Amino acid sequence: MDSLTYTARLLLKMGSVMFVSLFGVELLMQLGLMRRLEPLGKPLARLARLPTESAVTFLASIGSLVAGNTMSAQFHQDGRISRRELVLSAVLNTVPLHFKEALTFHFPIILPLLGLKLCLIYIAAFWLAGFLKLAFVITWGRWSSGPEACLSGDKTWPECPPHSPDCMNRTFRQLIGDAFRSKQRLFLRMMLLLAVVTFLVQLMVQSGMMDHVNRMVRPLTDILNLPPAVIGPVSAYILSPTVGITYMANLLNEGLVSDFQAIVALLAGGILMVPAIRLRGTLPRYTAIFGVRHGPLICLLTLGLSLLARAIILMLVLLFYP
C-alpha cells in the first residue's frame, strides 16, 4: 500500500508537468511560436554541434527538468533529433539543476546547518558535476559529429502537421484537439512506464530488499578513518539528504565530530546516496520519458558524472583540507 500511495502521488505530480510539456509544446509548434526561441539557442548549439531543438529543451529545463526532458523525447519521437542528439540533450538538460539547487536548497538549508565553509565545499561537488556534464556534452557533441552536422537554425519549425489540408484555416479549438490527438499515445505510454517502474522500485525499498546499501556504510567509514558516530547520519543521508545533514549538524553542535569528519562523511555518503536516489526516483522517470532503450543509458551517464564530481571533491578535501 505504501508503494501504491507513493506511485500515485508521483504520477499526479509528474503527470501534470508531462501533460503540459507534451501538449503545450505541440500546440506552440503548430502555432509557429517555437521558432522564436531559436536565436537563444544558437551559441550553445554551435558549440556542441547540436540542433536548435536541443537548446530549446535546455532553456525549458531551467524552469522544469521534466518539461525539458519531455520536450526532448517528443522531438526524438517526431524525428527532429537523432538518438545521439537525444542523449546529449538529456544530459545537457540536467546542467541548470546543479546551479538552481544552490538557491533553492543549499543556501537556505545547508548554510544554516553546516556553516559557510562546509556549505561551499558541499556545493562545490554539485557545481563541478554541472561543469563536467557541460564539458561532456560539448566534447562528445563535437567529436561524434562531422562538419556536415546540422547546426542551430538549419531546421525550421512546422506551424502545423503537413498532412492537414486545412492547417492554415484551423481554429484555436481545432489546434488544441489536433495537439491532443497527436501526443495522446505518447503521453499514455510515458505514464504507464512511470507507474510500473516506480511501483517496482518502491516495492523493493518497502520490502527491505535495498537494506544492503546501509550495510555498506560501516566499511566506508572505516576506510576513511571516521568515528562510529557518523554511521547514523550517513545512513540517514543515503535515504534523505536533508535528514542526514540535519543529523550531522547536531553532532557538530555537540562536538562529537569535527568539521573535517563531517564534510568527508557527507561527501563519501553521497557516493552511496546518489545511486540510491537514481534507482528510486531518476531511473523510473527517465525510463518513462525516454523509453527502456534510452532512459537507463541517460541515467547511467548522469550518475557517472555526478559520482566523478563527488569523488574529485572528496579527494581534494582529504588532501588539502586545513
Coordinates of N, CA and C in Angstrom, one line a residue, residues 173-317:
R173 N -9.5 26.0 -31.2 CA -10.1 24.8 -30.7 C -9.6 23.6 -31.5
Q174 N -9.6 23.7 -32.8 CA -9.1 22.6 -33.6 C -7.6 22.4 -33.4
L175 N -6.8 23.4 -33.2 CA -5.4 23.2 -32.9 C -5.2 22.5 -31.6
I176 N -6.0 22.8 -30.6 CA -5.9 22.1 -29.3 C -6.3 20.6 -29.5
G177 N -7.3 20.3 -30.2 CA -7.7 18.9 -30.5 C -6.7 18.2 -31.3
D178 N -6.1 18.8 -32.3 CA -5.0 18.1 -33.0 C -3.8 17.9 -32.2
A179 N -3.4 18.8 -31.3 CA -2.3 18.6 -30.5 C -2.5 17.5 -29.5
F180 N -3.7 17.4 -29.0 CA -4.1 16.3 -28.0 C -4.0 15.0 -28.7
R181 N -4.6 14.9 -29.9 CA -4.6 13.6 -30.6 C -3.2 13.2 -31.0
S182 N -2.4 14.1 -31.3 CA -1.1 13.9 -31.8 C -0.2 13.2 -30.7
K183 N -0.3 13.7 -29.5 CA 0.5 13.2 -28.4 C -0.1 12.3 -27.4
Q184 N -1.4 11.9 -27.6 CA -2.1 11.2 -26.6 C -1.5 9.8 -26.4
R185 N -1.1 9.1 -27.4 CA -0.5 7.8 -27.2 C 0.9 7.9 -26.5
L186 N 1.7 8.9 -26.9 CA 3.0 9.0 -26.3 C 2.8 9.3 -24.8
F187 N 1.9 10.2 -24.4 CA 1.6 10.5 -23.0 C 1.2 9.3 -22.2
L188 N 0.3 8.5 -22.8 CA -0.2 7.3 -22.1 C 1.0 6.3 -21.9
R189 N 1.8 6.2 -22.9 CA 2.9 5.2 -22.8 C 3.9 5.7 -21.7
M190 N 4.2 7.0 -21.6 CA 5.1 7.5 -20.6 C 4.5 7.3 -19.2
M191 N 3.2 7.5 -19.0 CA 2.6 7.4 -17.7 C 2.6 5.9 -17.3
L192 N 2.4 5.0 -18.2 CA 2.3 3.6 -17.9 C 3.7 3.1 -17.5
L193 N 4.8 3.5 -18.2 CA 6.1 3.1 -17.8 C 6.5 3.7 -16.5
L194 N 6.1 5.0 -16.2 CA 6.5 5.6 -15.0 C 5.8 4.9 -13.8
A195 N 4.5 4.5 -14.0 CA 3.8 3.8 -12.9 C 4.4 2.5 -12.6
V196 N 4.7 1.7 -13.6 CA 5.2 0.3 -13.4 C 6.6 0.3 -12.8
V197 N 7.5 1.1 -13.3 CA 8.9 1.1 -12.8 C 9.0 1.7 -11.4
T198 N 8.2 2.8 -11.2 CA 8.2 3.4 -9.8 C 7.6 2.4 -8.8
F199 N 6.6 1.8 -9.1 CA 6.0 0.8 -8.2 C 6.9 -0.3 -7.8
L200 N 7.6 -0.9 -8.9 CA 8.5 -2.0 -8.6 C 9.7 -1.6 -7.7
V201 N 10.3 -0.4 -8.0 CA 11.4 0.1 -7.2 C 10.9 0.4 -5.8
Q202 N 9.8 1.0 -5.6 CA 9.3 1.3 -4.3 C 9.0 0.0 -3.5
L203 N 8.5 -1.0 -4.2 CA 8.2 -2.3 -3.6 C 9.5 -2.9 -3.0
M204 N 10.6 -2.7 -3.8 CA 11.9 -3.2 -3.3 C 12.4 -2.4 -2.1
V205 N 12.1 -1.1 -2.0 CA 12.5 -0.3 -0.9 C 11.7 -0.7 0.3
Q206 N 10.4 -0.8 0.2 CA 9.5 -1.0 1.3 C 9.7 -2.4 1.9
S207 N 10.0 -3.4 1.0 CA 10.2 -4.8 1.5 C 11.6 -5.0 2.1
G208 N 12.5 -4.0 2.1 CA 13.8 -4.2 2.7 C 14.8 -4.8 1.8
M209 N 14.5 -5.0 0.5 CA 15.5 -5.6 -0.4 C 16.7 -4.7 -0.7
M210 N 16.5 -3.4 -0.3 CA 17.6 -2.5 -0.5 C 18.4 -2.1 0.7
D211 N 18.1 -2.9 1.8 CA 18.8 -2.6 3.1 C 20.3 -2.8 3.0
H212 N 20.7 -3.6 2.1 CA 22.1 -3.9 2.0 C 22.9 -2.7 1.7
V213 N 22.3 -1.6 1.1 CA 23.0 -0.4 0.9 C 23.5 0.2 2.2
N214 N 22.6 0.2 3.2 CA 23.0 0.7 4.5 C 24.2 0.0 5.1
R215 N 24.3 -1.3 4.9 CA 25.4 -2.1 5.4 C 26.7 -1.8 4.8
M216 N 26.7 -1.0 3.7 CA 27.9 -0.6 3.1 C 28.5 0.6 3.8
V217 N 27.8 1.3 4.7 CA 28.3 2.5 5.3 C 29.5 2.2 6.2
R218 N 29.4 1.2 7.1 CA 30.5 1.0 8.0 C 31.8 0.7 7.4
P219 N 31.9 -0.2 6.3 CA 33.3 -0.3 5.7 C 33.8 1.0 5.1
L220 N 32.9 1.8 4.6 CA 33.3 3.1 4.0 C 33.9 4.0 5.1
T221 N 33.2 4.1 6.2 CA 33.7 4.9 7.3 C 35.0 4.4 7.9
D222 N 35.2 3.1 7.9 CA 36.4 2.5 8.4 C 37.6 2.8 7.5
I223 N 37.3 2.8 6.2 CA 38.4 3.1 5.2 C 38.8 4.6 5.4
L224 N 37.9 5.5 5.6 CA 38.2 6.9 5.8 C 38.6 7.3 7.2
N225 N 38.7 6.3 8.1 CA 39.1 6.5 9.5 C 38.1 7.5 10.2
L226 N 36.8 7.3 10.0 CA 35.9 8.2 10.6 C 35.3 7.6 11.8
P227 N 34.9 8.4 12.8 CA 34.3 7.8 14.0 C 33.0 7.1 13.8
P228 N 32.7 6.2 14.7 CA 31.4 5.5 14.6 C 30.2 6.4 14.6
A229 N 30.3 7.6 15.2 CA 29.2 8.5 15.3 C 28.6 8.9 14.0
V230 N 29.4 8.9 12.9 CA 28.9 9.3 11.6 C 28.1 8.3 10.9
I231 N 28.1 7.1 11.4 CA 27.4 6.0 10.7 C 25.9 6.3 10.6
G232 N 25.3 6.8 11.7 CA 23.9 7.2 11.8 C 23.5 8.2 10.8
P233 N 24.2 9.4 10.8 CA 23.8 10.4 9.9 C 24.1 10.1 8.4
V234 N 25.1 9.3 8.2 CA 25.4 8.9 6.8 C 24.4 7.9 6.3
S235 N 23.9 7.0 7.1 CA 22.9 6.1 6.7 C 21.6 6.8 6.5
A236 N 21.3 7.8 7.3 CA 20.1 8.7 7.1 C 20.2 9.5 5.8
Y237 N 21.5 10.0 5.6 CA 21.7 10.8 4.4 C 21.5 10.1 3.1
I238 N 21.8 8.8 3.1 CA 21.5 8.0 1.9 C 20.1 7.9 1.5
L239 N 19.2 7.9 2.5 CA 17.8 7.8 2.3 C 17.2 9.2 2.1
S240 N 17.7 10.2 2.9 CA 17.2 11.5 2.8 C 18.3 12.5 3.1
P241 N 18.8 13.2 2.1 CA 19.9 14.2 2.4 C 19.6 15.2 3.4
T242 N 18.4 15.7 3.4 CA 18.0 16.7 4.4 C 18.1 16.2 5.8
V243 N 17.6 15.0 6.1 CA 17.6 14.4 7.4 C 19.1 14.1 7.8
G244 N 19.9 13.5 6.9 CA 21.2 13.2 7.2 C 22.1 14.4 7.5
I245 N 21.9 15.5 6.8 CA 22.6 16.8 7.1 C 22.2 17.4 8.4
T246 N 20.9 17.3 8.7 CA 20.4 17.8 10.0 C 21.0 17.0 11.1
Y247 N 21.0 15.7 11.0 CA 21.6 14.8 12.0 C 23.1 15.1 12.2
M248 N 23.8 15.3 11.1 CA 25.2 15.7 11.1 C 25.5 17.0 11.8
A249 N 24.6 18.0 11.6 CA 24.7 19.3 12.2 C 24.5 19.2 13.7
N250 N 23.7 18.3 14.2 CA 23.5 18.1 15.6 C 24.8 17.5 16.2
L251 N 25.5 16.6 15.5 CA 26.7 16.1 16.0 C 27.8 17.1 16.0
L252 N 27.8 18.0 15.0 CA 28.8 19.1 15.0 C 28.5 20.1 16.2
N253 N 27.3 20.4 16.5 CA 27.0 21.3 17.6 C 27.4 20.7 18.9
E254 N 27.2 19.4 19.0 CA 27.6 18.7 20.3 C 29.1 18.4 20.4
G255 N 29.9 18.7 19.4 CA 31.3 18.5 19.4 C 31.7 17.0 19.3
L256 N 30.8 16.2 18.8 CA 31.1 14.7 18.6 C 31.9 14.5 17.3
V257 N 31.8 15.3 16.4 CA 32.6 15.2 15.1 C 33.2 16.6 14.8
S258 N 34.3 16.6 14.1 CA 34.9 17.8 13.6 C 34.4 18.2 12.3
D259 N 34.7 19.4 11.8 CA 34.2 19.9 10.5 C 34.8 19.0 9.4
F260 N 36.0 18.6 9.6 CA 36.7 17.7 8.6 C 35.9 16.4 8.5
Q261 N 35.7 15.8 9.6 CA 35.0 14.5 9.6 C 33.6 14.6 9.1
A262 N 32.9 15.7 9.4 CA 31.5 15.9 8.9 C 31.5 16.0 7.4
I263 N 32.3 16.8 6.8 CA 32.2 17.0 5.3 C 32.7 15.8 4.6
V264 N 33.8 15.1 5.1 CA 34.2 13.8 4.5 C 33.1 12.8 4.5
A265 N 32.4 12.7 5.7 CA 31.4 11.7 5.8 C 30.2 12.0 4.8
L266 N 29.9 13.3 4.7 CA 28.8 13.6 3.8 C 29.2 13.4 2.3
L267 N 30.4 13.8 1.9 CA 30.8 13.5 0.6 C 30.9 12.0 0.3
A268 N 31.5 11.3 1.2 CA 31.6 9.8 1.0 C 30.2 9.2 1.0
G269 N 29.3 9.7 1.9 CA 27.9 9.1 1.9 C 27.2 9.5 0.6
G270 N 27.6 10.6 0.0 CA 26.9 10.9 -1.3 C 27.3 10.0 -2.4
I271 N 28.4 9.3 -2.3 CA 28.8 8.3 -3.3 C 27.8 7.1 -3.2
L272 N 27.3 6.9 -2.1 CA 26.3 5.8 -1.9 C 24.9 6.4 -2.1
M273 N 24.7 7.7 -1.7 CA 23.3 8.3 -1.8 C 22.9 8.5 -3.3
V274 N 23.8 9.0 -4.1 CA 23.4 9.3 -5.5 C 22.9 8.1 -6.2
P275 N 23.6 6.9 -6.2 CA 23.0 5.7 -6.9 C 21.6 5.3 -6.3
A276 N 21.5 5.5 -5.0 CA 20.2 5.1 -4.4 C 19.1 6.0 -4.9
I277 N 19.4 7.3 -4.9 CA 18.3 8.2 -5.4 C 18.0 8.0 -6.9
R278 N 19.1 7.7 -7.7 CA 18.9 7.5 -9.1 C 18.0 6.2 -9.3
L279 N 18.2 5.2 -8.5 CA 17.4 4.0 -8.6 C 16.0 4.2 -8.2
R280 N 15.8 5.0 -7.1 CA 14.4 5.2 -6.6 C 13.6 6.1 -7.4
G281 N 14.2 7.2 -7.9 CA 13.5 8.3 -8.5 C 13.8 8.5 -9.9
T282 N 15.1 8.7 -10.2 CA 15.5 9.1 -11.6 C 15.3 8.1 -12.6
L283 N 15.7 6.8 -12.3 CA 15.5 5.7 -13.3 C 14.0 5.5 -13.7
P284 N 13.1 5.5 -12.8 CA 11.7 5.4 -13.3 C 11.3 6.5 -14.1
R285 N 11.6 7.8 -13.8 CA 11.2 8.9 -14.6 C 11.9 8.9 -16.0
Y286 N 13.2 8.6 -16.0 CA 13.9 8.6 -17.3 C 13.4 7.5 -18.2
T287 N 13.1 6.3 -17.6 CA 12.5 5.2 -18.4 C 11.2 5.6 -18.9
A288 N 10.4 6.3 -18.1 CA 9.0 6.7 -18.6 C 9.1 7.7 -19.7
I289 N 10.0 8.6 -19.6 CA 10.1 9.7 -20.6 C 10.9 9.3 -21.8
F290 N 12.0 8.7 -21.7 CA 12.9 8.3 -22.8 C 12.7 6.9 -23.3
G291 N 12.0 6.1 -22.6 CA 11.9 4.7 -23.0 C 12.9 3.8 -22.4
V292 N 12.7 2.5 -22.6 CA 13.5 1.5 -22.0 C 14.9 1.5 -22.6
R293 N 15.0 1.9 -23.9 CA 16.3 1.9 -24.6 C 17.2 3.0 -24.2
H294 N 16.6 4.2 -24.1 CA 17.4 5.4 -23.9 C 17.5 5.8 -22.4
G295 N 16.4 5.6 -21.6 CA 16.3 6.0 -20.3 C 17.4 5.5 -19.4
P296 N 17.7 4.2 -19.3 CA 18.8 3.7 -18.4 C 20.1 4.2 -18.8
L297 N 20.4 4.4 -20.1 CA 21.7 4.9 -20.6 C 21.9 6.3 -20.2
I298 N 20.9 7.2 -20.3 CA 21.0 8.6 -19.9 C 21.2 8.6 -18.4
C299 N 20.4 7.8 -17.6 CA 20.6 7.8 -16.2 C 22.0 7.4 -15.8
L300 N 22.5 6.4 -16.5 CA 23.9 5.9 -16.1 C 24.9 7.0 -16.4
L301 N 24.8 7.7 -17.5 CA 25.7 8.8 -17.8 C 25.7 9.9 -16.8
T302 N 24.5 10.4 -16.4 CA 24.4 11.4 -15.4 C 24.9 10.9 -14.1
L303 N 24.6 9.7 -13.8 CA 25.1 9.1 -12.5 C 26.6 9.1 -12.4
G304 N 27.3 8.6 -13.5 CA 28.7 8.5 -13.5 C 29.4 9.9 -13.4
L305 N 28.9 10.9 -14.1 CA 29.4 12.2 -14.0 C 29.2 12.8 -12.6
S306 N 28.1 12.6 -12.0 CA 27.9 13.1 -10.6 C 28.8 12.4 -9.6
L307 N 29.0 11.1 -9.7 CA 29.9 10.4 -8.8 C 31.3 10.9 -9.0
L308 N 31.7 11.1 -10.3 CA 33.1 11.6 -10.6 C 33.3 12.9 -9.9
A309 N 32.3 13.8 -9.9 CA 32.5 15.1 -9.3 C 32.6 15.0 -7.8
R310 N 31.8 14.1 -7.2 CA 31.9 13.9 -5.7 C 33.3 13.3 -5.3
A311 N 33.7 12.4 -6.1 CA 35.0 11.7 -5.9 C 36.1 12.7 -5.9
I312 N 36.1 13.6 -6.9 CA 37.2 14.6 -7.1 C 37.2 15.6 -5.9
I313 N 36.0 16.1 -5.5 CA 35.9 17.0 -4.3 C 36.4 16.3 -3.0
L314 N 36.0 15.0 -2.9 CA 36.3 14.3 -1.7 C 37.9 14.1 -1.6
M315 N 38.5 13.8 -2.8 CA 39.9 13.6 -2.8 C 40.6 15.0 -2.5
L316 N 40.1 16.1 -3.0 CA 40.7 17.4 -2.7 C 40.6 17.7 -1.2
V317 N 39.5 17.4 -0.6 CA 39.3 17.6 0.8 C 40.2 16.8 1.7

